[in-house]
């Protein structure tokens, strides 16, 4: 999709620190990591968000989970990790191309949400 940051990253038109690529998926280090391990996994094909995904996207969504699990172990979070898919305005999704954050590292990441 034109003018989509993550489409451009997946195409190699904008540089990133790639950690994985196959026919359907691309994974790269987050530019502003929240933890020692902070990797984004995206489908190469533009899907705006989890909310706009359809049944046809189920295979690629499943592969995102499997690849995320493998990358977390390989990239320095061997004893678990957190997978986050911010979705839409309520979910504070800033980039409008579906992405899963793999967050982890050697230390526990702490509670999921701060209570308000
Ligand atoms: P969201 O809030 O949409 O779930 O997260 C978007 C993520 O993309 C943020 O964690 C942000 O740091 C990351 N990000 C934004 N622009 C870039 C970029 O140009 N390169 C990389 N590697 N990460 C980016
Ligand atoms: Zn896109």
mmCIF file of N, CA and C and ligand atoms in Angstrom:
data_model
loop_
_atom_site.group_PDB
_atom_site.id
_atom_site.type_symbol
_atom_site.label_atom_id
_atom_site.label_comp_id
_atom_site.label_asym_id
_atom_site.label_seq_id
_atom_site.Cartn_x
_atom_site.Cartn_y
_atom_site.Cartn_z
ATOM 1 N N UNK A 1 0.851 -1.203 0.000
ATOM 2 C CA UNK A 1 0.000 0.000 0.000
ATOM 3 C C UNK A 1 0.886 1.253 0.000
ATOM 4 N N UNK A 2 0.517 2.203 -0.806
ATOM 5 C CA UNK A 2 1.294 3.454 -0.889
ATOM 6 C C UNK A 2 1.283 4.190 0.440
ATOM 7 N N UNK A 3 2.400 4.805 0.720
ATOM 8 C CA UNK A 3 2.491 5.647 1.913
ATOM 9 C C UNK A 3 2.253 4.917 3.222
ATOM 10 N N UNK A 4 2.503 3.610 3.232
ATOM 11 C CA UNK A 4 2.436 2.877 4.496
ATOM 12 C C UNK A 4 3.870 2.577 4.936
ATOM 13 N N UNK A 5 4.211 3.059 6.127
ATOM 14 C CA UNK A 5 5.577 2.917 6.636
ATOM 15 C C UNK A 5 6.023 1.455 6.653
ATOM 16 N N UNK A 6 5.169 0.569 7.189
ATOM 17 C CA UNK A 6 5.595 -0.821 7.341
ATOM 18 C C UNK A 6 5.579 -1.572 6.007
ATOM 19 N N UNK A 7 4.725 -1.190 5.049
ATOM 20 C CA UNK A 7 4.839 -1.753 3.693
ATOM 21 C C UNK A 7 6.197 -1.398 3.112
ATOM 22 N N UNK A 8 6.636 -0.162 3.338
ATOM 23 C CA UNK A 8 7.937 0.274 2.800
ATOM 24 C C UNK A 8 9.084 -0.453 3.493
ATOM 25 N N UNK A 9 8.959 -0.683 4.792
ATOM 26 C CA UNK A 9 9.995 -1.434 5.508
ATOM 27 C C UNK A 9 10.040 -2.871 4.994
ATOM 28 N N UNK A 10 8.874 -3.496 4.819
ATOM 29 C CA UNK A 10 8.827 -4.889 4.339
ATOM 30 C C UNK A 10 9.419 -5.008 2.935
ATOM 31 N N UNK A 11 9.249 -3.959 2.128
ATOM 32 C CA UNK A 11 9.773 -3.974 0.764
ATOM 33 C C UNK A 11 11.258 -3.619 0.711
ATOM 34 N N UNK A 12 11.806 -3.176 1.845
ATOM 35 C CA UNK A 12 13.212 -2.766 1.876
ATOM 36 C C UNK A 12 13.432 -1.341 1.391
ATOM 37 N N UNK A 13 12.347 -0.607 1.167
ATOM 38 C CA UNK A 13 12.470 0.778 0.687
ATOM 39 C C UNK A 13 12.852 1.737 1.808
ATOM 40 N N UNK A 14 12.518 1.355 3.037
ATOM 41 C CA UNK A 14 12.977 2.093 4.219
ATOM 42 C C UNK A 14 13.805 1.099 5.032
ATOM 43 N N UNK A 15 15.013 1.487 5.427
ATOM 44 C CA UNK A 15 15.876 0.533 6.127
ATOM 45 C C UNK A 15 15.351 0.160 7.510
ATOM 46 N N UNK A 16 15.650 -1.065 7.912
ATOM 47 C CA UNK A 16 15.311 -1.516 9.263
ATOM 48 C C UNK A 16 16.349 -2.554 9.664
ATOM 49 N N UNK A 17 16.365 -2.868 10.937
ATOM 50 C CA UNK A 17 17.253 -3.943 11.424
ATOM 51 C C UNK A 17 16.466 -5.250 11.370
ATOM 52 N N UNK A 18 16.556 -5.890 10.215
ATOM 53 C CA UNK A 18 15.760 -7.106 9.962
ATOM 54 C C UNK A 18 16.260 -8.268 10.803
ATOM 55 N N UNK A 19 15.328 -9.039 11.350
ATOM 56 C CA UNK A 19 15.722 -10.267 12.030
ATOM 57 C C UNK A 19 15.178 -11.516 11.334
ATOM 58 N N UNK A 20 14.166 -11.356 10.488
ATOM 59 C CA UNK A 20 13.579 -12.521 9.826
ATOM 60 C C UNK A 20 12.778 -12.064 8.611
ATOM 61 N N UNK A 21 12.771 -12.921 7.597
ATOM 62 C CA UNK A 21 11.937 -12.661 6.423
ATOM 63 C C UNK A 21 11.596 -13.975 5.759
ATOM 64 N N UNK A 22 10.343 -14.123 5.331
ATOM 65 C CA UNK A 22 9.970 -15.221 4.432
ATOM 66 C C UNK A 22 8.978 -14.667 3.424
ATOM 67 N N UNK A 23 8.291 -15.539 2.701
ATOM 68 C CA UNK A 23 7.387 -15.071 1.643
ATOM 69 C C UNK A 23 6.294 -14.158 2.175
ATOM 70 N N UNK A 24 5.843 -14.444 3.396
ATOM 71 C CA UNK A 24 4.660 -13.749 3.916
ATOM 72 C C UNK A 24 4.946 -12.759 5.028
ATOM 73 N N UNK A 25 6.049 -12.972 5.745
ATOM 74 C CA UNK A 25 6.297 -12.220 6.984
ATOM 75 C C UNK A 25 7.630 -11.492 6.944
ATOM 76 N N UNK A 26 7.707 -10.432 7.747
ATOM 77 C CA UNK A 26 8.948 -9.670 7.902
ATOM 78 C C UNK A 26 9.028 -9.294 9.379
ATOM 79 N N UNK A 27 10.211 -9.393 9.971
ATOM 80 C CA UNK A 27 10.386 -9.041 11.389
ATOM 81 C C UNK A 27 11.631 -8.178 11.532
ATOM 82 N N UNK A 28 11.525 -7.171 12.395
ATOM 83 C CA UNK A 28 12.626 -6.200 12.531
ATOM 84 C C UNK A 28 12.582 -5.583 13.927
ATOM 85 N N UNK A 29 13.732 -5.045 14.338
ATOM 86 C CA UNK A 29 13.804 -4.425 15.652
ATOM 87 C C UNK A 29 12.998 -3.134 15.683
ATOM 88 N N UNK A 30 12.235 -2.937 16.760
ATOM 89 C CA UNK A 30 11.533 -1.666 16.965
ATOM 90 C C UNK A 30 12.565 -0.552 17.095
ATOM 91 N N UNK A 31 12.284 0.589 16.475
ATOM 92 C CA UNK A 31 13.226 1.705 16.462
ATOM 93 C C UNK A 31 13.384 2.332 17.852
ATOM 94 N N UNK A 32 12.394 2.130 18.687
ATOM 95 C CA UNK A 32 12.398 2.743 20.024
ATOM 96 C C UNK A 32 12.059 1.672 21.064
ATOM 97 N N UNK A 33 13.008 0.755 21.320
ATOM 98 C CA UNK A 33 12.668 -0.438 22.118
ATOM 99 C C UNK A 33 12.257 -0.126 23.552
ATOM 100 N N UNK A 34 11.218 -0.839 23.982
ATOM 101 C CA UNK A 34 10.728 -0.689 25.349
ATOM 102 C C UNK A 34 11.431 -1.640 26.308
ATOM 103 N N UNK A 35 12.024 -2.695 25.774
ATOM 104 C CA UNK A 35 12.740 -3.701 26.551
ATOM 105 C C UNK A 35 13.959 -4.159 25.732
ATOM 106 N N UNK A 36 14.882 -4.884 26.357
ATOM 107 C CA UNK A 36 16.065 -5.328 25.599
ATOM 108 C C UNK A 36 15.709 -6.083 24.310
ATOM 109 N N UNK A 37 14.653 -6.869 24.366
ATOM 110 C CA UNK A 37 14.140 -7.499 23.143
ATOM 111 C C UNK A 37 12.822 -6.816 22.778
ATOM 112 N N UNK A 38 12.789 -6.188 21.630
ATOM 113 C CA UNK A 38 11.547 -5.548 21.155
ATOM 114 C C UNK A 38 11.559 -5.614 19.630
ATOM 115 N N UNK A 39 10.840 -6.611 19.135
ATOM 116 C CA UNK A 39 10.827 -6.931 17.706
ATOM 117 C C UNK A 39 9.395 -6.826 17.207
ATOM 118 N N UNK A 40 9.247 -6.337 15.988
ATOM 119 C CA UNK A 40 7.927 -6.261 15.363
ATOM 120 C C UNK A 40 7.835 -7.314 14.269
ATOM 121 N N UNK A 41 6.736 -8.056 14.268
ATOM 122 C CA UNK A 41 6.471 -9.049 13.210
ATOM 123 C C UNK A 41 5.277 -8.567 12.412
ATOM 124 N N UNK A 42 5.449 -8.475 11.108
ATOM 125 C CA UNK A 42 4.365 -7.969 10.259
ATOM 126 C C UNK A 42 4.129 -8.898 9.074
ATOM 127 N N UNK A 43 2.867 -8.904 8.577
ATOM 128 C CA UNK A 43 2.636 -9.547 7.285
ATOM 129 C C UNK A 43 3.180 -8.624 6.198
ATOM 130 N N UNK A 44 3.784 -9.185 5.151
ATOM 131 C CA UNK A 44 4.258 -8.330 4.048
ATOM 132 C C UNK A 44 3.079 -7.688 3.311
ATOM 133 N N UNK A 45 2.001 -8.447 3.194
ATOM 134 C CA UNK A 45 0.795 -7.922 2.542
ATOM 135 C C UNK A 45 0.101 -6.952 3.494
ATOM 136 N N UNK A 46 -0.327 -5.828 2.994
ATOM 137 C CA UNK A 46 -0.911 -4.820 3.875
ATOM 138 C C UNK A 46 -2.239 -5.291 4.470
ATOM 139 N N UNK A 47 -2.275 -5.361 5.796
ATOM 140 C CA UNK A 47 -3.517 -5.551 6.545
ATOM 141 C C UNK A 47 -3.494 -4.400 7.548
ATOM 142 N N UNK A 48 -4.533 -3.593 7.589
ATOM 143 C CA UNK A 48 -4.477 -2.369 8.386
ATOM 144 C C UNK A 48 -4.365 -2.666 9.874
ATOM 145 N N UNK A 49 -5.168 -3.594 10.337
ATOM 146 C CA UNK A 49 -5.129 -3.917 11.769
ATOM 147 C C UNK A 49 -5.775 -5.270 11.994
ATOM 148 N N UNK A 50 -5.665 -5.764 13.217
ATOM 149 C CA UNK A 50 -6.338 -7.029 13.535
ATOM 150 C C UNK A 50 -7.847 -6.869 13.332
ATOM 151 N N UNK A 51 -8.346 -5.673 13.608
ATOM 152 C CA UNK A 51 -9.789 -5.426 13.486
ATOM 153 C C UNK A 51 -10.262 -5.520 12.039
ATOM 154 N N UNK A 52 -9.389 -5.233 11.090
ATOM 155 C CA UNK A 52 -9.798 -5.281 9.685
ATOM 156 C C UNK A 52 -9.394 -6.597 9.023
ATOM 157 N N UNK A 53 -8.802 -7.516 9.794
ATOM 158 C CA UNK A 53 -8.425 -8.801 9.207
ATOM 159 C C UNK A 53 -9.677 -9.663 9.000
ATOM 160 N N UNK A 54 -9.544 -10.622 8.103
ATOM 161 C CA UNK A 54 -10.685 -11.474 7.775
ATOM 162 C C UNK A 54 -10.273 -12.943 7.924
ATOM 163 N N UNK A 55 -11.234 -13.812 7.677
ATOM 164 C CA UNK A 55 -10.953 -15.232 7.776
ATOM 165 C C UNK A 55 -9.838 -15.649 6.811
ATOM 166 N N UNK A 56 -9.745 -14.957 5.702
ATOM 167 C CA UNK A 56 -8.694 -15.281 4.717
ATOM 168 C C UNK A 56 -7.298 -15.010 5.281
ATOM 169 N N UNK A 57 -7.230 -14.186 6.301
ATOM 170 C CA UNK A 57 -5.937 -13.838 6.904
ATOM 171 C C UNK A 57 -5.516 -14.817 8.006
ATOM 172 N N UNK A 58 -6.379 -15.764 8.347
ATOM 173 C CA UNK A 58 -6.069 -16.666 9.465
ATOM 174 C C UNK A 58 -4.743 -17.401 9.303
ATOM 175 N N UNK A 59 -4.413 -17.909 8.125
ATOM 176 C CA UNK A 59 -3.115 -18.603 8.013
ATOM 177 C C UNK A 59 -1.939 -17.690 8.338
ATOM 178 N N UNK A 60 -1.947 -16.465 7.822
ATOM 179 C CA UNK A 60 -0.806 -15.585 8.074
ATOM 180 C C UNK A 60 -0.793 -15.137 9.539
ATOM 181 N N UNK A 61 -1.969 -14.974 10.132
ATOM 182 C CA UNK A 61 -2.019 -14.631 11.561
ATOM 183 C C UNK A 61 -1.429 -15.754 12.402
ATOM 184 N N UNK A 62 -1.767 -16.971 12.055
ATOM 185 C CA UNK A 62 -1.216 -18.124 12.775
ATOM 186 C C UNK A 62 0.294 -18.200 12.631
ATOM 187 N N UNK A 63 0.756 -17.931 11.428
ATOM 188 C CA UNK A 63 2.214 -17.974 11.218
ATOM 189 C C UNK A 63 2.914 -16.862 12.000
ATOM 190 N N UNK A 64 2.266 -15.702 12.141
ATOM 191 C CA UNK A 64 2.861 -14.626 12.953
ATOM 192 C C UNK A 64 3.120 -15.117 14.376
ATOM 193 N N UNK A 65 2.170 -15.861 14.934
ATOM 194 C CA UNK A 65 2.345 -16.372 16.304
ATOM 195 C C UNK A 65 3.504 -17.364 16.367
ATOM 196 N N UNK A 66 3.553 -18.268 15.406
ATOM 197 C CA UNK A 66 4.598 -19.302 15.442
ATOM 198 C C UNK A 66 5.979 -18.693 15.246
ATOM 199 N N UNK A 67 6.090 -17.756 14.306
ATOM 200 C CA UNK A 67 7.391 -17.112 14.053
ATOM 201 C C UNK A 67 7.784 -16.256 15.251
ATOM 202 N N UNK A 68 6.822 -15.547 15.839
ATOM 203 C CA UNK A 68 7.126 -14.721 17.024
ATOM 204 C C UNK A 68 7.691 -15.586 18.143
ATOM 205 N N UNK A 69 7.103 -16.729 18.354
ATOM 206 C CA UNK A 69 7.571 -17.638 19.401
ATOM 207 C C UNK A 69 9.018 -18.048 19.157
ATOM 208 N N UNK A 70 9.328 -18.381 17.917
ATOM 209 C CA UNK A 70 10.684 -18.807 17.573
ATOM 210 C C UNK A 70 11.666 -17.648 17.678
ATOM 211 N N UNK A 71 11.281 -16.482 17.177
ATOM 212 C CA UNK A 71 12.196 -15.337 17.198
ATOM 213 C C UNK A 71 12.494 -14.889 18.626
ATOM 214 N N UNK A 72 11.494 -14.945 19.501
ATOM 215 C CA UNK A 72 11.725 -14.529 20.891
ATOM 216 C C UNK A 72 12.845 -15.364 21.498
ATOM 217 N N UNK A 73 12.775 -16.663 21.299
ATOM 218 C CA UNK A 73 13.813 -17.552 21.826
ATOM 219 C C UNK A 73 15.168 -17.249 21.205
ATOM 220 N N UNK A 74 15.177 -17.088 19.891
ATOM 221 C CA UNK A 74 16.444 -16.863 19.186
ATOM 222 C C UNK A 74 17.070 -15.510 19.500
ATOM 223 N N UNK A 75 16.229 -14.515 19.798
ATOM 224 C CA UNK A 75 16.719 -13.134 19.871
ATOM 225 C C UNK A 75 16.950 -12.639 21.293
ATOM 226 N N UNK A 76 16.929 -13.550 22.283
ATOM 227 C CA UNK A 76 17.335 -13.125 23.619
ATOM 228 C C UNK A 76 16.256 -13.108 24.669
ATOM 229 N N UNK A 77 15.136 -13.796 24.411
ATOM 230 C CA UNK A 77 14.085 -13.892 25.422
ATOM 231 C C UNK A 77 13.676 -15.366 25.543
ATOM 232 N N UNK A 78 14.594 -16.198 26.023
ATOM 233 C CA UNK A 78 14.407 -17.649 25.911
ATOM 234 C C UNK A 78 13.403 -18.231 26.898
ATOM 235 N N UNK A 79 13.057 -17.445 27.913
ATOM 236 C CA UNK A 79 12.219 -17.995 28.980
ATOM 237 C C UNK A 79 10.859 -17.314 29.026
ATOM 238 N N UNK A 80 10.285 -17.097 27.844
ATOM 239 C CA UNK A 80 8.995 -16.442 27.744
ATOM 240 C C UNK A 80 9.125 -15.037 27.192
ATOM 241 N N UNK A 81 7.989 -14.448 26.894
ATOM 242 C CA UNK A 81 7.963 -13.120 26.260
ATOM 243 C C UNK A 81 6.528 -12.638 26.319
ATOM 244 N N UNK A 82 6.329 -11.390 25.891
ATOM 245 C CA UNK A 82 4.957 -10.878 25.757
ATOM 246 C C UNK A 82 4.721 -10.514 24.304
ATOM 247 N N UNK A 83 3.556 -10.893 23.796
ATOM 248 C CA UNK A 83 3.179 -10.552 22.432
ATOM 249 C C UNK A 83 2.020 -9.561 22.506
ATOM 250 N N UNK A 84 2.181 -8.424 21.859
ATOM 251 C CA UNK A 84 1.185 -7.343 21.955
ATOM 252 C C UNK A 84 0.756 -6.946 20.542
ATOM 253 N N UNK A 85 -0.552 -6.894 20.320
ATOM 254 C CA UNK A 85 -1.074 -6.381 19.044
ATOM 255 C C UNK A 85 -1.999 -5.218 19.371
ATOM 256 N N UNK A 86 -1.466 -4.019 19.354
ATOM 257 C CA UNK A 86 -2.292 -2.835 19.577
ATOM 258 C C UNK A 86 -3.241 -2.693 18.400
ATOM 259 N N UNK A 87 -4.495 -2.444 18.699
ATOM 260 C CA UNK A 87 -5.520 -2.467 17.646
ATOM 261 C C UNK A 87 -6.435 -1.254 17.740
ATOM 262 N N UNK A 88 -6.423 -0.447 16.673
ATOM 263 C CA UNK A 88 -7.340 0.687 16.571
ATOM 264 C C UNK A 88 -7.045 1.789 17.579
ATOM 265 N N UNK A 89 -7.951 2.743 17.623
ATOM 266 C CA UNK A 89 -7.752 3.922 18.468
ATOM 267 C C UNK A 89 -7.736 3.550 19.955
ATOM 268 N N UNK A 90 -8.625 2.681 20.370
ATOM 269 C CA UNK A 90 -8.676 2.293 21.784
ATOM 270 C C UNK A 90 -7.411 1.543 22.182
ATOM 271 N N UNK A 91 -6.907 0.742 21.247
ATOM 272 C CA UNK A 91 -5.687 -0.024 21.509
ATOM 273 C C UNK A 91 -4.406 0.763 21.295
ATOM 274 N N UNK A 92 -4.541 2.060 20.957
ATOM 275 C CA UNK A 92 -3.388 2.954 20.735
ATOM 276 C C UNK A 92 -2.469 2.427 19.649
ATOM 277 N N UNK A 93 -3.069 2.010 18.537
ATOM 278 C CA UNK A 93 -2.275 1.585 17.377
ATOM 279 C C UNK A 93 -1.820 2.830 16.629
ATOM 280 N N UNK A 94 -0.486 3.008 16.557
ATOM 281 C CA UNK A 94 0.045 4.221 15.917
ATOM 282 C C UNK A 94 0.357 3.996 14.441
ATOM 283 N N UNK A 95 0.818 2.815 14.089
ATOM 284 C CA UNK A 95 1.128 2.509 12.684
ATOM 285 C C UNK A 95 -0.001 1.624 12.143
ATOM 286 N N UNK A 96 -0.607 2.082 11.053
ATOM 287 C CA UNK A 96 -1.811 1.424 10.541
ATOM 288 C C UNK A 96 -1.460 0.290 9.564
ATOM 289 N N UNK A 97 -0.597 -0.585 10.022
ATOM 290 C CA UNK A 97 -0.275 -1.835 9.315
ATOM 291 C C UNK A 97 -0.097 -2.855 10.429
ATOM 292 N N UNK A 98 -0.895 -3.914 10.383
ATOM 293 C CA UNK A 98 -0.893 -4.922 11.445
ATOM 294 C C UNK A 98 0.523 -5.315 11.857
ATOM 295 N N UNK A 99 0.769 -5.300 13.160
ATOM 296 C CA UNK A 99 2.086 -5.722 13.655
ATOM 297 C C UNK A 99 1.934 -6.288 15.051
ATOM 298 N N UNK A 100 2.738 -7.304 15.344
ATOM 299 C CA UNK A 100 2.801 -7.873 16.688
ATOM 300 C C UNK A 100 4.139 -7.479 17.303
ATOM 301 N N UNK A 101 4.074 -6.900 18.502
ATOM 302 C CA UNK A 101 5.292 -6.579 19.243
ATOM 303 C C UNK A 101 5.704 -7.815 20.041
ATOM 304 N N UNK A 102 6.948 -8.270 19.862
ATOM 305 C CA UNK A 102 7.535 -9.267 20.761
ATOM 306 C C UNK A 102 8.360 -8.472 21.768
ATOM 307 N N UNK A 103 7.987 -8.568 23.044
ATOM 308 C CA UNK A 103 8.676 -7.798 24.073
ATOM 309 C C UNK A 103 9.216 -8.768 25.118
ATOM 310 N N UNK A 104 10.495 -8.619 25.425
ATOM 311 C CA UNK A 104 11.064 -9.508 26.434
ATOM 312 C C UNK A 104 12.517 -9.183 26.686
ATOM 313 N N UNK A 105 13.247 -10.199 27.072
ATOM 314 C CA UNK A 105 14.655 -10.035 27.412
ATOM 315 C C UNK A 105 14.999 -10.980 28.537
ATOM 316 N N UNK A 106 16.140 -10.751 29.131
ATOM 317 C CA UNK A 106 16.543 -11.646 30.212
ATOM 318 C C UNK A 106 15.711 -11.477 31.481
ATOM 319 N N UNK A 107 15.134 -10.280 31.669
ATOM 320 C CA UNK A 107 14.374 -10.017 32.908
ATOM 321 C C UNK A 107 12.869 -10.050 32.617
ATOM 322 N N UNK A 108 12.065 -10.407 33.635
ATOM 323 C CA UNK A 108 10.604 -10.336 33.465
ATOM 324 C C UNK A 108 10.165 -8.924 33.074
ATOM 325 N N UNK A 109 9.175 -8.825 32.205
ATOM 326 C CA UNK A 109 8.747 -7.519 31.710
ATOM 327 C C UNK A 109 7.813 -6.795 32.681
ATOM 328 N N UNK A 110 7.306 -7.489 33.694
ATOM 329 C CA UNK A 110 6.445 -6.819 34.672
ATOM 330 C C UNK A 110 4.977 -6.954 34.324
ATOM 331 N N UNK A 111 4.113 -6.341 35.146
ATOM 332 C CA UNK A 111 2.674 -6.477 34.931
ATOM 333 C C UNK A 111 2.253 -5.917 33.570
ATOM 334 N N UNK A 112 1.186 -6.450 33.047
ATOM 335 C CA UNK A 112 0.794 -6.092 31.685
ATOM 336 C C UNK A 112 0.318 -4.645 31.588
ATOM 337 N N UNK A 113 -0.617 -4.259 32.433
ATOM 338 C CA UNK A 113 -1.187 -2.920 32.361
ATOM 339 C C UNK A 113 -1.111 -2.276 33.734
ATOM 340 N N UNK A 114 -0.894 -0.969 33.721
ATOM 341 C CA UNK A 114 -0.996 -0.256 34.985
ATOM 342 C C UNK A 114 -2.476 -0.050 35.299
ATOM 343 N N UNK A 115 -2.866 -0.354 36.541
ATOM 344 C CA UNK A 115 -4.247 -0.111 36.937
ATOM 345 C C UNK A 115 -4.476 1.399 37.042
ATOM 346 N N UNK A 116 -5.641 1.864 36.549
ATOM 347 C CA UNK A 116 -5.925 3.300 36.633
ATOM 348 C C UNK A 116 -6.954 3.559 37.720
HETATM 349 P P1 LIG B 1 1.964 0.710 17.732
HETATM 350 O O1 LIG B 1 1.746 1.785 18.761
HETATM 351 O O2 LIG B 1 1.384 1.098 16.385
HETATM 352 O O3 LIG B 1 1.530 -0.633 18.196
HETATM 353 O O4 LIG B 1 3.534 0.581 17.577
HETATM 354 C C1 LIG B 1 4.270 1.083 16.504
HETATM 355 C C2 LIG B 1 5.715 0.781 16.805
HETATM 356 O O5 LIG B 1 6.465 1.039 15.643
HETATM 357 C C3 LIG B 1 6.322 1.654 17.921
HETATM 358 O O6 LIG B 1 6.807 0.804 18.975
HETATM 359 C C4 LIG B 1 7.444 2.412 17.221
HETATM 360 O O7 LIG B 1 8.605 2.581 18.029
HETATM 361 C C5 LIG B 1 7.712 1.569 15.999
HETATM 362 N N1 LIG B 1 8.167 2.321 14.845
HETATM 363 C C6 LIG B 1 7.629 3.463 14.351
HETATM 364 N N2 LIG B 1 8.303 3.874 13.261
HETATM 365 C C7 LIG B 1 9.290 2.975 13.063
HETATM 366 C C8 LIG B 1 10.333 2.875 12.073
HETATM 367 O O8 LIG B 1 10.470 3.680 11.165
HETATM 368 N N3 LIG B 1 11.184 1.810 12.190
HETATM 369 C C9 LIG B 1 11.055 0.882 13.179
HETATM 370 N N4 LIG B 1 11.933 -0.105 13.204
HETATM 371 N N5 LIG B 1 10.087 0.948 14.117
HETATM 372 C C10 LIG B 1 9.211 1.984 14.055
HETATM 373 ZN ZN1 LIG B 2 1.173 -1.450 4.958
#
